[in-house]
Steps between C-alpha positions, in 0.01 A plus 500: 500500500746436181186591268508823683690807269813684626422750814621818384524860660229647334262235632228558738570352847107427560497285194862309587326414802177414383702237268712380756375532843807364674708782362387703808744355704744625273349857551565479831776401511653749273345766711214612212195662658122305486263755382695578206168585273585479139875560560768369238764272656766793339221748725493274799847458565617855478252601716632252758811503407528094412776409239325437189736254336476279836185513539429418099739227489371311836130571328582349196692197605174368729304617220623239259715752262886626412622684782800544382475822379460711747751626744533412858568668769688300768419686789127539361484111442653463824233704691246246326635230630558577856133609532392139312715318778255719776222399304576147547658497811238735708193461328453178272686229669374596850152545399491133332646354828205687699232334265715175527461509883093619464436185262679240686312291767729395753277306757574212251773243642582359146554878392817557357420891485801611727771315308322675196519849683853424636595434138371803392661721745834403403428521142393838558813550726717375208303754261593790796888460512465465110376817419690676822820357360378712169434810693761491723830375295368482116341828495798644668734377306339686186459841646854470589599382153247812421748690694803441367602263743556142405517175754814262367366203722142490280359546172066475382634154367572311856115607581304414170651135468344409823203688467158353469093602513425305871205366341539111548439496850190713453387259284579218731279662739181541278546129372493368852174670593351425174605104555488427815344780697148317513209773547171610389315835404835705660501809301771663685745223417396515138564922471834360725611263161415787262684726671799267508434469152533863458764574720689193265435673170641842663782368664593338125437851334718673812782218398482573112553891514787439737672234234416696247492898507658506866804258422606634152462867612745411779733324266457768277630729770802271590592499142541858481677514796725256352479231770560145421229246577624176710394156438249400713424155556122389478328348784364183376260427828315815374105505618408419115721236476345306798234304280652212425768444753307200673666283225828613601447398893644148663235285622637577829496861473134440420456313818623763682279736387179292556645522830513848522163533358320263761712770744706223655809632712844439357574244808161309411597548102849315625286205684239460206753507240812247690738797466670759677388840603808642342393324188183592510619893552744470228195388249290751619805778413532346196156467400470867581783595291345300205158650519562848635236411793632608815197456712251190661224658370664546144602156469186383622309621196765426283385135660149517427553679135685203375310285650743351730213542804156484496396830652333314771811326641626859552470660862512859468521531914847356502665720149 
């Protein structure tokens, strides 16, 4: 896409498209009509009454080119991204899970296709409360700043230092099936792992316009209202900062996750291990806290992924 020129407004639509096919999400999203003929984008927008400069600047930044000169719209670039979060939330992620569940044979005891499916949910649940946490406090806070009405107990700031794409568990998923998941000639699993794939790249893209023309338009806004930004302090258990942190786990702390993995009970844990189920709770809390895994099936995978369990051992039926 960087080879691609600048988008500009006297530029056909039909021939943006035909350049960049995944642009017509961005259409949508913005609210620009299909069956737009040989309309400009300057053409297309007034006639649906899209922000230009939003539309132009979100264009231009998937499209490989400077962005930075054209004006956004906050409340524009806000309707965007509220419509991207349905996108992914009632139409992509749901429809992967649905071919998930069509490719997956589960009359096989060694399957490990529900702990794959369980881990999926919650990822998908983590996604959810994500991008409702956006729509629900973020987006609010903005159209109140819009307003004239600032909050003293938050700033753009205490959101963007925490704020990640969601891609790594995604990712986690695909590599399982494509290691482990042991199957032939399934054709609905292999449109499943593109789709991942595709849901990966847009969930990056979502994550980049919010860092970078969402974020700075805020801050741009809080500077003119003359608000002062607060230190934030950065979470260093962060999703991408999870590669890596096996080296940084006791040998015990290991053990306890094999454990988990195998989907022994804390009380057997305690009797395999010659320790106490208040010790073995307290490792599991602070494993938890370490790796930002709050779940069976989470740390289960984290197992396998680092090799700390051969998939095998694993017994999905008791995650």
């Amino acid at each position: 896409m960087s080879n691609n020129r600048l988008i500009l407004p006297c530029d056909p639509l039909k021939t943006i498209i035909e350049d960049e096919p995944h642009l017509l999400g961005v259409l949508s999203r913005f609210g620009l009509s299909f069956g737009f003929g040989d309309k400009t984008v300057d053409e297309a927008c007034n006639e649906d009454n899209v922000h230009m400069g939003s539309f132009l600047a979100v264009s231009n930044f998937l499209y490989g080119q400077n962005y930075s000169q054209f004006e956004i719209s906050l409340p524009a670039l806000m309707g965007y991204l509220r419509k991207a979060h349905t996108h992914f939330l009632n139409f992509l992620l749901p429809a992967i899970r649905r071919k998930l569940i069509e490719a997956i044979n589960y009359s096989d005891i060694d399957d490990v296709a529900f702990l794959l499916l369980k881990f999926y949910d919650e990822y998908v649940q983590e996604v959810h409360n994500h991008m409702e946490h956006e729509n629900d406090e973020v987006f609010r806070y903005v159209s109140d700043l819009l307003n004239g009405v600032p909050n003293e107990h938050f700033r753009i700031t205490d959101y963007s230092l925490n704020h990640g794409s969601m891609t790594e568990k995604l990712s986690q998923i695909k590599n399982l099936f494509i290691r482990h998941y042991h199957v032939k000639d399934n054709e609905v699993l292999t449109s499943a792992l593109f789709d991942i794939i595709y849901c990966g790249n847009e969930l990056e893209n979502h994550c980049d316009i919010e860092n970078k023309l969402f974020i700075p338009a805020v801050e741009k806004l809080e500077k003119s209202l003359k608000l002062s930004h607060r230190e934030s302090v950065k979470n260093s258990h962060s999703d991408n900062e999870k590669t890596g942190l096996l080296d940084f786990m006791t040998d015990r702390e290991k053990d306890i996750i094999r454990c988990v993995a195998k989907g022994l009970s804390n009380k057997e844990i305690a009797s395999q291990l010659f320790i106490s189920i208040h010790t073995v709770t307290t490792y599991r809390r602070n494993i938890s806290s370490k790796l930002q895994i709050h779940s069976t099936a989470g740390l289960t995978v984290f197992a396998i992924l680092n090799d700390l369990v051969d998939i095998k051992d694993v017994n999905p039926h008791r995650q």
